[in-house]
mmCIF file of C-alpha atoms in Angstrom:
data_model
loop_
_atom_site.group_PDB
_atom_site.id
_atom_site.type_symbol
_atom_site.label_atom_id
_atom_site.label_comp_id
_atom_site.label_asym_id
_atom_site.label_seq_id
_atom_site.Cartn_x
_atom_site.Cartn_y
_atom_site.Cartn_z
ATOM 1 C CA MET A 1 129.785 103.378 87.750
ATOM 2 C CA SER A 2 127.148 106.155 87.521
ATOM 3 C CA LYS A 3 125.227 107.972 90.218
ATOM 4 C CA LEU A 4 121.687 108.588 89.388
ATOM 5 C CA THR A 5 120.418 112.299 89.710
ATOM 6 C CA PHE A 6 116.967 112.482 91.323
ATOM 7 C CA GLU A 7 114.387 115.290 91.304
ATOM 8 C CA ALA A 8 111.622 115.753 93.718
ATOM 9 C CA ALA A 9 108.259 114.561 92.285
ATOM 10 C CA HIS A 10 106.150 113.403 95.263
ATOM 11 C CA THR A 11 106.085 113.159 99.073
ATOM 12 C CA GLU A 12 107.861 110.404 100.868
ATOM 13 C CA GLY A 13 106.452 107.029 100.421
ATOM 14 C CA ALA A 14 105.933 104.147 98.034
ATOM 15 C CA GLY A 15 105.219 105.191 94.473
ATOM 16 C CA ASP A 16 105.484 103.980 90.800
ATOM 17 C CA LEU A 17 106.115 105.271 87.385
ATOM 18 C CA LEU A 18 105.721 104.098 83.743
ATOM 19 C CA PHE A 19 106.388 105.512 80.279
ATOM 20 C CA THR A 20 103.715 106.263 77.909
ATOM 21 C CA PRO A 21 103.957 103.956 74.610
ATOM 22 C CA ASP A 22 105.650 106.619 72.659
ATOM 23 C CA GLY A 23 108.380 107.052 75.273
ATOM 24 C CA ASN A 24 107.828 110.931 75.395
ATOM 25 C CA ASN A 25 106.308 111.120 78.611
ATOM 26 C CA ILE A 26 106.696 109.609 82.190
ATOM 27 C CA ILE A 27 103.669 109.113 84.333
ATOM 28 C CA THR A 28 104.382 108.949 88.175
ATOM 29 C CA CYS A 29 102.335 108.489 91.271
ATOM 30 C CA GLY A 30 103.111 108.881 95.004
ATOM 31 C CA ALA A 31 102.153 109.591 98.640
ATOM 32 C CA ASP A 32 100.704 112.970 97.943
ATOM 33 C CA ASN A 33 97.662 111.402 96.265
ATOM 34 C CA LEU A 34 98.749 112.525 92.723
ATOM 35 C CA ILE A 35 99.131 110.896 89.305
ATOM 36 C CA CYS A 36 101.489 113.262 87.255
ATOM 37 C CA VAL A 37 102.446 113.352 83.660
ATOM 38 C CA ARG A 38 105.816 114.617 83.096
ATOM 39 C CA ALA A 39 107.997 115.265 80.043
ATOM 40 C CA LYS A 40 111.045 112.838 80.248
ATOM 41 C CA GLY A 41 113.423 115.803 80.091
ATOM 42 C CA ALA A 42 111.681 117.856 82.844
ATOM 43 C CA LEU A 43 110.819 115.426 85.634
ATOM 44 C CA GLY A 44 110.638 118.031 88.221
ATOM 45 C CA ARG A 45 107.673 119.622 86.613
ATOM 46 C CA SER A 46 104.195 118.147 85.822
ATOM 47 C CA LYS A 47 102.399 118.929 82.766
ATOM 48 C CA LEU A 48 99.157 117.367 83.843
ATOM 49 C CA GLU A 49 97.972 116.208 87.271
ATOM 50 C CA LEU A 50 95.162 113.777 88.051
ATOM 51 C CA THR A 51 93.754 114.552 91.427
ATOM 52 C CA GLU A 52 90.743 112.174 91.987
ATOM 53 C CA ASN A 53 92.559 109.819 94.366
ATOM 54 C CA GLU A 54 91.917 110.687 97.949
ATOM 55 C CA ASP A 55 94.936 108.594 99.531
ATOM 56 C CA ALA A 56 98.357 107.687 98.544
ATOM 57 C CA VAL A 57 98.727 106.170 95.122
ATOM 58 C CA THR A 58 101.052 103.207 95.113
ATOM 59 C CA CYS A 59 100.931 101.625 91.677
ATOM 60 C CA LEU A 60 100.021 102.358 87.934
ATOM 61 C CA ALA A 61 99.343 100.345 84.801
ATOM 62 C CA ILE A 62 98.711 101.745 81.306
ATOM 63 C CA SER A 63 97.065 100.216 78.299
ATOM 64 C CA LYS A 64 98.846 99.355 75.141
ATOM 65 C CA ASP A 65 97.454 102.313 73.247
ATOM 66 C CA GLY A 66 98.450 104.742 76.052
ATOM 67 C CA ARG A 67 94.753 106.076 76.352
ATOM 68 C CA ARG A 68 93.846 104.570 79.597
ATOM 69 C CA VAL A 69 95.613 104.627 83.032
ATOM 70 C CA VAL A 70 94.709 102.740 86.144
ATOM 71 C CA SER A 71 95.932 103.377 89.547
ATOM 72 C CA GLY A 72 95.895 101.508 92.991
ATOM 73 C CA ALA A 73 95.798 103.293 96.295
ATOM 74 C CA ILE A 74 96.158 103.091 100.114
ATOM 75 C CA ASP A 75 92.557 103.581 100.416
ATOM 76 C CA ASN A 76 91.840 100.071 98.758
ATOM 77 C CA MET A 77 90.706 101.869 95.562
ATOM 78 C CA VAL A 78 91.475 101.051 91.854
ATOM 79 C CA LYS A 79 90.584 103.924 89.640
ATOM 80 C CA SER A 80 90.655 104.268 85.881
ATOM 81 C CA PHE A 81 91.508 107.566 83.904
ATOM 82 C CA GLN A 82 91.173 108.521 80.298
ATOM 83 C CA LEU A 83 94.226 110.422 78.585
ATOM 84 C CA THR A 84 93.578 112.698 75.584
ATOM 85 C CA THR A 85 96.084 113.924 72.873
ATOM 86 C CA ASP A 86 96.093 117.431 71.302
ATOM 87 C CA GLY A 87 95.362 115.990 67.861
ATOM 88 C CA SER A 88 98.691 117.087 66.363
ATOM 89 C CA GLY A 89 99.571 113.524 65.357
ATOM 90 C CA ASN A 90 102.539 113.305 67.648
ATOM 91 C CA GLY A 91 100.742 111.723 70.730
ATOM 92 C CA GLU A 92 101.185 114.763 73.023
ATOM 93 C CA ILE A 93 99.063 114.418 76.022
ATOM 94 C CA SER A 94 96.805 117.418 76.357
ATOM 95 C CA GLY A 95 94.435 116.360 79.028
ATOM 96 C CA GLY A 96 93.032 113.544 81.223
ATOM 97 C CA LYS A 97 89.867 112.773 83.239
ATOM 98 C CA PHE A 98 88.485 110.276 85.763
ATOM 99 C CA ASP A 99 86.733 107.280 84.220
ATOM 100 C CA GLU A 100 85.495 104.911 86.803
ATOM 101 C CA ASN A 101 86.095 103.202 89.959
ATOM 102 C CA VAL A 102 87.169 99.876 88.856
ATOM 103 C CA VAL A 103 86.973 97.938 92.269
ATOM 104 C CA ARG A 104 87.289 98.627 96.030
ATOM 105 C CA LEU A 105 89.137 96.026 97.970
ATOM 106 C CA THR A 106 89.270 95.555 101.664
ATOM 107 C CA LEU A 107 92.965 96.443 102.081
ATOM 108 C CA PRO A 108 95.442 98.686 100.450
ATOM 109 C CA VAL A 109 96.365 98.061 96.771
ATOM 110 C CA ALA A 110 100.101 96.940 96.159
ATOM 111 C CA ASP A 111 100.436 96.337 92.442
ATOM 112 C CA ILE A 112 98.371 96.115 89.151
ATOM 113 C CA ASP A 113 99.033 94.835 85.777
ATOM 114 C CA PHE A 114 97.116 95.005 82.493
ATOM 115 C CA SER A 115 97.022 91.842 80.389
ATOM 116 C CA PRO A 116 98.987 92.230 76.999
ATOM 117 C CA ARG A 117 95.736 92.521 75.104
ATOM 118 C CA GLY A 118 94.304 95.086 77.766
ATOM 119 C CA VAL A 119 91.263 92.990 78.446
ATOM 120 C CA TYR A 120 92.049 91.940 82.058
ATOM 121 C CA LEU A 121 93.599 93.763 85.043
ATOM 122 C CA ALA A 122 95.420 91.846 87.715
ATOM 123 C CA VAL A 123 95.239 93.459 91.184
ATOM 124 C CA ALA A 124 97.516 92.645 94.115
ATOM 125 C CA SER A 125 96.976 94.046 97.660
ATOM 126 C CA GLU A 126 97.430 93.341 101.263
ATOM 127 C CA GLU A 127 94.842 90.684 101.041
ATOM 128 C CA SER A 128 96.237 87.211 100.274
ATOM 129 C CA SER A 129 94.013 86.743 97.174
ATOM 130 C CA ILE A 130 94.372 88.193 93.560
ATOM 131 C CA ARG A 131 91.544 89.857 91.700
ATOM 132 C CA LEU A 132 91.290 89.615 87.971
ATOM 133 C CA MET A 133 88.967 92.367 86.466
ATOM 134 C CA ASN A 134 87.507 92.265 83.077
ATOM 135 C CA MET A 135 88.115 95.960 81.788
ATOM 136 C CA LEU A 136 85.306 95.584 79.362
ATOM 137 C CA ASP A 137 82.796 94.778 82.043
ATOM 138 C CA THR A 138 84.215 95.581 85.470
ATOM 139 C CA THR A 139 81.327 93.701 87.237
ATOM 140 C CA GLN A 140 83.182 90.508 86.112
ATOM 141 C CA LEU A 141 85.740 89.643 88.736
ATOM 142 C CA ILE A 142 87.641 86.350 89.446
ATOM 143 C CA LYS A 143 89.716 85.718 92.615
ATOM 144 C CA LEU A 144 92.880 83.740 92.580
ATOM 145 C CA GLU A 145 93.577 82.196 96.053
ATOM 146 C CA GLY A 146 96.951 80.483 96.955
ATOM 147 C CA HIS A 147 99.076 82.795 98.930
ATOM 148 C CA SER A 148 98.949 82.937 102.550
ATOM 149 C CA ALA A 149 100.217 86.522 103.084
ATOM 150 C CA PRO A 150 99.824 89.997 101.174
ATOM 151 C CA VAL A 151 100.432 89.800 97.557
ATOM 152 C CA ARG A 152 103.101 92.211 96.343
ATOM 153 C CA CYS A 153 103.483 91.874 92.577
ATOM 154 C CA VAL A 154 101.530 90.659 89.664
ATOM 155 C CA SER A 155 102.915 90.143 86.218
ATOM 156 C CA PHE A 156 101.171 88.800 83.134
ATOM 157 C CA ASP A 157 103.168 86.703 80.625
ATOM 158 C CA PRO A 158 103.454 88.275 77.177
ATOM 159 C CA ALA A 159 101.429 85.436 75.612
ATOM 160 C CA GLN A 160 98.554 85.877 78.192
ATOM 161 C CA VAL A 161 98.788 82.342 79.094
ATOM 162 C CA TYR A 162 100.136 82.761 82.640
ATOM 163 C CA LEU A 163 100.170 85.154 85.576
ATOM 164 C CA ALA A 164 103.073 85.304 88.013
ATOM 165 C CA SER A 165 102.538 86.601 91.621
ATOM 166 C CA SER A 166 104.908 87.192 94.508
ATOM 167 C CA SER A 167 103.857 87.415 98.130
ATOM 168 C CA ALA A 168 105.025 88.339 101.672
ATOM 169 C CA ASP A 169 104.886 84.755 102.579
ATOM 170 C CA GLY A 170 108.056 84.271 100.389
ATOM 171 C CA SER A 171 106.294 82.550 97.560
ATOM 172 C CA VAL A 172 105.991 82.970 93.828
ATOM 173 C CA ILE A 173 102.997 81.291 92.073
ATOM 174 C CA VAL A 174 102.463 80.861 88.308
ATOM 175 C CA TRP A 175 98.759 80.714 87.432
ATOM 176 C CA ARG A 176 97.357 79.214 84.258
ATOM 177 C CA LEU A 177 94.670 81.783 83.243
ATOM 178 C CA ALA A 178 92.591 79.348 81.315
ATOM 179 C CA ASP A 179 91.568 77.302 84.299
ATOM 180 C CA LYS A 180 92.958 79.511 87.131
ATOM 181 C CA SER A 181 95.089 76.701 88.362
ATOM 182 C CA GLN A 182 98.613 76.788 90.054
ATOM 183 C CA VAL A 183 101.140 75.386 87.645
ATOM 184 C CA SER A 184 104.311 76.039 89.647
ATOM 185 C CA THR A 185 105.128 77.590 93.245
ATOM 186 C CA PHE A 186 108.564 78.781 94.344
ATOM 187 C CA HIS A 187 109.492 79.216 97.884
ATOM 188 C CA THR A 188 112.649 81.124 97.307
ATOM 189 C CA LEU A 189 111.642 84.872 97.582
ATOM 190 C CA PRO A 190 113.578 86.385 100.433
ATOM 191 C CA ILE A 191 111.615 88.373 102.903
ATOM 192 C CA VAL A 192 113.264 90.876 105.127
ATOM 193 C CA GLY A 193 112.250 93.388 107.875
ATOM 194 C CA ALA A 194 112.731 96.550 105.565
ATOM 195 C CA PRO A 195 110.075 99.342 105.874
ATOM 196 C CA TYR A 196 109.411 98.729 102.187
ATOM 197 C CA GLN A 197 109.737 95.628 100.284
ATOM 198 C CA PHE A 198 108.239 95.248 96.667
ATOM 199 C CA SER A 199 109.382 91.789 95.579
ATOM 200 C CA LYS A 200 109.129 92.600 91.866
ATOM 201 C CA ILE A 201 109.148 89.681 89.452
ATOM 202 C CA ALA A 202 109.047 90.055 85.612
ATOM 203 C CA TRP A 203 108.679 88.128 82.603
ATOM 204 C CA SER A 204 111.038 88.527 79.649
ATOM 205 C CA PRO A 205 109.451 90.178 76.630
ATOM 206 C CA CYS A 206 109.449 86.956 74.842
ATOM 207 C CA GLY A 207 107.717 85.135 77.611
ATOM 208 C CA SER A 208 110.350 82.409 77.721
ATOM 209 C CA TYR A 209 111.726 83.249 81.253
ATOM 210 C CA LEU A 210 110.648 84.703 84.535
ATOM 211 C CA ALA A 211 113.106 86.672 86.754
ATOM 212 C CA ILE A 212 112.741 86.093 90.459
ATOM 213 C CA PRO A 213 114.841 87.538 93.260
ATOM 214 C CA VAL A 214 116.194 85.107 95.636
ATOM 215 C CA ALA A 215 118.508 84.964 98.793
ATOM 216 C CA HIS A 216 122.066 86.602 98.919
ATOM 217 C CA GLY A 217 121.353 89.196 96.381
ATOM 218 C CA ARG A 218 120.746 86.830 93.578
ATOM 219 C CA VAL A 219 118.275 86.688 90.680
ATOM 220 C CA GLU A 220 117.213 83.439 89.333
ATOM 221 C CA ILE A 221 115.954 83.091 85.680
ATOM 222 C CA ILE A 222 113.186 80.468 85.340
ATOM 223 C CA ALA A 223 112.380 78.759 82.115
ATOM 224 C CA ARG A 224 108.775 78.721 80.945
ATOM 225 C CA GLU A 225 107.016 75.337 80.931
ATOM 226 C CA THR A 226 109.709 73.420 82.814
ATOM 227 C CA TRP A 227 109.651 76.018 85.577
ATOM 228 C CA GLU A 228 113.338 75.251 86.362
ATOM 229 C CA CYS A 229 116.274 77.670 87.055
ATOM 230 C CA VAL A 230 118.360 77.803 83.971
ATOM 231 C CA PHE A 231 120.976 80.287 85.405
ATOM 232 C CA THR A 232 121.455 82.723 88.314
ATOM 233 C CA LEU A 233 122.730 86.376 88.241
ATOM 234 C CA LYS A 234 124.999 87.055 91.169
ATOM 235 C CA GLY A 235 126.395 90.422 91.914
ATOM 236 C CA HIS A 236 124.361 92.263 94.661
ATOM 237 C CA ARG A 237 125.310 92.113 98.403
ATOM 238 C CA GLU A 238 121.986 92.979 99.305
ATOM 239 C CA VAL A 239 118.482 91.499 98.524
ATOM 240 C CA VAL A 240 117.232 92.382 95.163
ATOM 241 C CA ASP A 241 113.740 93.860 95.188
ATOM 242 C CA VAL A 242 113.191 95.278 91.631
ATOM 243 C CA VAL A 243 113.934 93.780 88.272
ATOM 244 C CA ALA A 244 113.179 95.208 84.859
ATOM 245 C CA TRP A 245 113.893 93.468 81.404
ATOM 246 C CA SER A 246 114.803 95.784 78.484
ATOM 247 C CA PRO A 247 112.109 95.977 75.684
ATOM 248 C CA ASN A 248 113.876 93.377 73.467
ATOM 249 C CA GLY A 249 115.008 91.073 76.399
ATOM 250 C CA SER A 250 118.646 91.823 75.812
ATOM 251 C CA TYR A 251 119.423 93.252 79.206
ATOM 252 C CA LEU A 252 117.979 93.230 82.708
ATOM 253 C CA LEU A 253 118.206 95.774 85.391
ATOM 254 C CA THR A 254 118.205 94.699 89.034
ATOM 255 C CA ALA A 255 118.102 96.996 92.085
ATOM 256 C CA CYS A 256 118.761 95.989 95.665
ATOM 257 C CA LEU A 257 117.476 97.310 98.860
ATOM 258 C CA ALA A 258 120.664 99.373 99.381
ATOM 259 C CA GLY A 259 120.055 101.270 96.286
ATOM 260 C CA GLN A 260 122.607 99.731 93.902
ATOM 261 C CA VAL A 261 121.346 99.012 90.349
ATOM 262 C CA LEU A 262 123.154 96.578 88.055
ATOM 263 C CA LEU A 263 122.835 96.193 84.316
ATOM 264 C CA TRP A 264 123.160 92.615 82.979
ATOM 265 C CA ASP A 265 123.893 91.595 79.459
ATOM 266 C CA MET A 266 121.671 88.598 79.156
ATOM 267 C CA SER A 267 123.615 86.850 76.364
ATOM 268 C CA THR A 268 126.726 86.622 78.600
ATOM 269 C CA ARG A 269 125.051 86.762 81.975
ATOM 270 C CA GLU A 270 127.596 89.340 83.015
ATOM 271 C CA SER A 271 127.108 92.611 84.868
ATOM 272 C CA ILE A 272 128.063 95.436 82.430
ATOM 273 C CA GLY A 273 127.014 98.571 84.303
ATOM 274 C CA LYS A 274 126.479 99.883 87.820
ATOM 275 C CA PHE A 275 124.239 102.775 89.030
ATOM 276 C CA LEU A 276 124.130 104.121 92.621
ATOM 277 C CA CYS A 277 121.098 105.657 94.320
ATOM 278 C CA ALA A 278 120.920 107.528 97.663
ATOM 279 C CA GLY A 279 118.019 105.291 98.786
ATOM 280 C CA GLN A 280 115.901 102.325 97.948
ATOM 281 C CA LEU A 281 114.097 102.159 94.681
ATOM 282 C CA ALA A 282 110.377 101.377 94.331
ATOM 283 C CA GLN A 283 110.354 100.919 90.585
ATOM 284 C CA ILE A 284 112.576 100.884 87.432
ATOM 285 C CA ARG A 285 111.265 101.244 83.908
ATOM 286 C CA TRP A 286 113.018 101.006 80.618
ATOM 287 C CA SER A 287 112.166 103.526 77.791
ATOM 288 C CA PRO A 288 110.241 101.721 74.906
ATOM 289 C CA THR A 289 112.162 103.899 72.463
ATOM 290 C CA GLU A 290 115.579 104.800 73.444
ATOM 291 C CA ASN A 291 118.762 103.758 75.468
ATOM 292 C CA ALA A 292 117.355 105.020 78.900
ATOM 293 C CA PHE A 293 115.398 104.108 81.944
ATOM 294 C CA ALA A 294 113.465 105.860 84.648
ATOM 295 C CA ALA A 295 113.321 105.169 88.311
ATOM 296 C CA ILE A 296 111.515 106.328 91.469
ATOM 297 C CA ASP A 297 112.654 105.913 94.998
ATOM 298 C CA VAL A 298 110.783 105.648 98.285
ATOM 299 C CA SER A 299 111.283 109.230 99.121
ATOM 300 C CA GLY A 300 109.289 110.154 95.968
ATOM 301 C CA LYS A 301 112.012 111.385 93.767
ATOM 302 C CA VAL A 302 112.460 110.355 90.239
ATOM 303 C CA ALA A 303 115.434 109.987 87.732
ATOM 304 C CA PHE A 304 115.993 109.643 84.125
ATOM 305 C CA GLU A 305 119.165 107.957 83.029
ATOM 306 C CA THR A 306 120.428 108.000 79.457
ATOM 307 C CA ASP A 307 123.104 106.085 77.544
ATOM 308 C CA VAL A 308 122.485 103.083 79.870
ATOM 309 C CA VAL A 309 123.981 100.491 77.459
ATOM 310 C CA PRO A 310 127.437 101.144 76.171
ATOM 311 C CA SER A 311 127.302 102.504 72.554
ATOM 312 C CA HIS A 312 129.182 99.565 71.078
ATOM 313 C CA MET A 313 126.591 97.136 72.076
ATOM 314 C CA PRO A 314 123.009 96.317 70.679
ATOM 315 C CA MET A 315 120.582 98.884 71.966
ATOM 316 C CA PRO A 316 117.930 97.707 74.373
ATOM 317 C CA PHE A 317 114.689 98.811 72.614
ATOM 318 C CA ALA A 318 112.928 96.472 70.240
ATOM 319 C CA ALA A 319 114.673 96.415 66.745
ATOM 320 C CA ALA A 320 115.272 94.000 64.048
ATOM 321 C CA GLY A 321 118.535 92.046 64.716
ATOM 322 C CA SER A 322 118.406 92.755 68.531
ATOM 323 C CA ILE A 323 119.945 90.009 70.629
ATOM 324 C CA ILE A 324 117.337 88.296 72.686
ATOM 325 C CA VAL A 325 117.934 86.577 76.004
ATOM 326 C CA GLY A 326 119.528 83.170 75.656
ATOM 327 C CA ALA A 327 120.546 83.918 71.979
ATOM 328 C CA PRO A 328 124.120 84.769 71.248
ATOM 329 C CA ALA A 329 125.322 86.989 68.506
ATOM 330 C CA ALA A 330 125.194 84.241 66.070
ATOM 331 C CA ALA A 331 121.452 84.334 66.161
ATOM 332 C CA ALA A 332 121.366 87.910 65.267
ATOM 333 C CA ALA A 333 123.753 87.113 62.573
ATOM 334 C CA ALA A 334 121.371 84.486 61.161
ATOM 335 C CA ALA A 335 118.528 86.960 61.302
ATOM 336 C CA ALA A 336 120.646 89.319 59.268
ATOM 337 C CA ALA A 337 121.615 86.724 56.700
ATOM 338 C CA ALA A 338 117.901 85.807 56.261
ATOM 339 C CA ALA A 339 116.990 89.434 55.848
ATOM 340 C CA ALA A 340 119.841 89.784 53.137
ATOM 341 C CA GLY A 341 118.576 86.761 51.402
ATOM 342 C CA ALA A 342 114.969 88.083 51.397
ATOM 343 C CA SER A 343 116.246 91.416 49.974
ATOM 344 C CA GLY A 344 118.321 89.786 47.339
ATOM 345 C CA ALA A 345 115.325 87.843 46.133
ATOM 346 C CA ALA A 346 113.300 91.022 46.099
ATOM 347 C CA GLY A 347 115.906 92.642 44.182
ATOM 348 C CA GLY A 348 116.105 90.037 41.518
ATOM 349 C CA THR A 349 112.331 90.576 40.602
ATOM 350 C CA LYS A 350 112.831 94.205 39.493
ATOM 351 C CA ALA A 351 112.789 94.737 35.613
ATOM 352 C CA SER A 352 114.009 97.553 33.693
ATOM 353 C CA PRO A 353 111.417 99.899 31.930
ATOM 354 C CA GLY A 354 110.016 98.364 28.661
ATOM 355 C CA ALA A 355 111.271 94.764 29.432
ATOM 356 C CA SER A 356 109.159 91.920 28.308
ATOM 357 C CA PRO A 357 106.931 89.954 30.656
ATOM 358 C CA SER A 358 109.428 87.136 30.732
ATOM 359 C CA ALA A 359 112.146 89.478 31.582
ATOM 360 C CA LYS A 360 110.383 90.376 34.725
ATOM 361 C CA LYS A 361 110.730 86.875 36.262
ATOM 362 C CA PRO A 362 113.698 86.392 38.684
ATOM 363 C CA VAL A 363 116.682 84.622 37.052
ATOM 364 C CA ALA A 364 117.555 81.192 38.389
ATOM 365 C CA SER A 365 120.767 82.311 39.951
ATOM 366 C CA THR A 366 119.141 84.958 42.124
ATOM 367 C CA GLY A 367 116.626 82.288 43.254
ATOM 368 C CA ASN A 368 119.468 79.902 43.980
ATOM 369 C CA ALA A 369 121.394 82.562 45.889
ATOM 370 C CA ALA A 370 118.398 83.481 48.033
ATOM 371 C CA ALA A 371 117.721 79.761 48.811
ATOM 372 C CA ALA A 372 121.351 79.338 49.785
ATOM 373 C CA ALA A 373 121.158 82.381 52.071
ATOM 374 C CA ALA A 374 117.981 81.073 53.709
ATOM 375 C CA ALA A 375 119.749 77.498 54.183
ATOM 376 C CA ALA A 376 122.686 79.226 55.680
ATOM 377 C CA ALA A 377 120.598 81.340 58.071
ATOM 378 C CA ALA A 378 118.686 78.195 59.034
ATOM 379 C CA ALA A 379 121.985 76.308 59.746
ATOM 380 C CA ALA A 380 123.302 79.258 61.758
ATOM 381 C CA ALA A 381 120.151 79.421 63.877
ATOM 382 C CA ALA A 382 120.258 75.829 64.497
ATOM 383 C CA ALA A 383 123.894 76.049 65.634
ATOM 384 C CA ALA A 384 123.087 79.060 67.799
ATOM 385 C CA ALA A 385 120.412 77.083 69.500
ATOM 386 C CA VAL A 386 122.869 74.249 70.133
ATOM 387 C CA ALA A 387 125.159 76.873 71.640
ATOM 388 C CA VAL A 388 122.527 78.177 73.797
ATOM 389 C CA ARG A 389 121.817 74.871 75.297
ATOM 390 C CA ARG A 390 125.496 74.097 75.888
ATOM 391 C CA ARG A 391 125.888 77.602 77.660
ATOM 392 C CA LEU A 392 122.849 77.159 79.760
ATOM 393 C CA THR A 393 124.150 73.759 80.891
ATOM 394 C CA SER A 394 127.530 75.283 81.830
ATOM 395 C CA LEU A 395 125.989 78.253 83.660
ATOM 396 C CA CYS A 396 123.030 76.765 85.429
ATOM 397 C CA CYS A 397 123.564 77.163 89.072
ATOM 398 C CA CYS A 398 121.235 74.281 90.074
ATOM 399 C CA HIS A 399 122.438 71.980 87.305
ATOM 400 C CA CYS A 400 118.936 71.569 86.152
ATOM 401 C CA CYS A 401 120.060 71.846 82.575
ATOM 402 C CA ARG A 402 122.406 68.913 82.939
ATOM 403 C CA ARG A 403 119.397 66.659 83.668
ATOM 404 C CA ARG A 404 117.838 67.481 80.276
#
């Protein structure tokens, strides 16, 4: 168990934070109307402040290249900013400027999310509808209507096929972007009388699963396309309000209203870590490049926690051979075997200086070894898939897997 150390960043109220794509900086926003760029090792000081917002800033989104930051605020405004680097080649942020007003809504903005390719921006607010903005031409706007109360969270699926949204009416809707239709609706989101409730939902990085908080401090993992619960994480005593997948999908962080954060190993569905906070969290984000996460609470304080995943386990950031949700260690071993086979095949084609053209061809034994390695990897992967299905069947709380 670890207690998070927080530093003052903004005044009290709902805020947000995110990492720049290189992981070197953390961008925060809060009730003091500011957007601040901070070095991850010096959260108490801001190296750059964007001051164009005229009211409390509640949410942030950043483009994939890290050059564009978008904010949503209590004054109903969504604004865009351009970040500049110092030209040193290390991506160090040297400045930022206001770009444009993206859209003005009729009620305060609650959440925003960039599509994976950065073309669209989803905007959630205290309105019951969702706005989809074309960021190449912000005059193009689409409304998604289906919730009956304020929308709290929006999340694009990594393949940009679906958008998921949560609402204060207790529903989560999955929308198909191609035709703007509702493909599935869940009425399991817990709604309580807390001063702040964010109802965060999140897709796994591979896009195969959607994490949704449900009653009794649980989180359901919903499978793509079937939209059925495949397993449930149980460990919190209070309602879970924030969820965050690690960059490679191996782990999930969940935070409840009481300030307790649990770390889950998604290959075993077991809690492997616990972090305590003095108050409720508004957001958690994993570092894209290291074993760390950042958090902001509703008092405007921020924390940066390192060595999150135990050192003997696979790291949480994207890397070859990482364990992905639903894939046991055998899958990683299969990937390693495939890589070894490819390496062996490549090594067999190398000829010594002065060798004849015929000597440069790989020998048959090397080719056979590579083929055997590939076949073994395929067999291991198939076995891993069977193991996953059996494990999901045994762990599924709603027995949906048993009906397949």
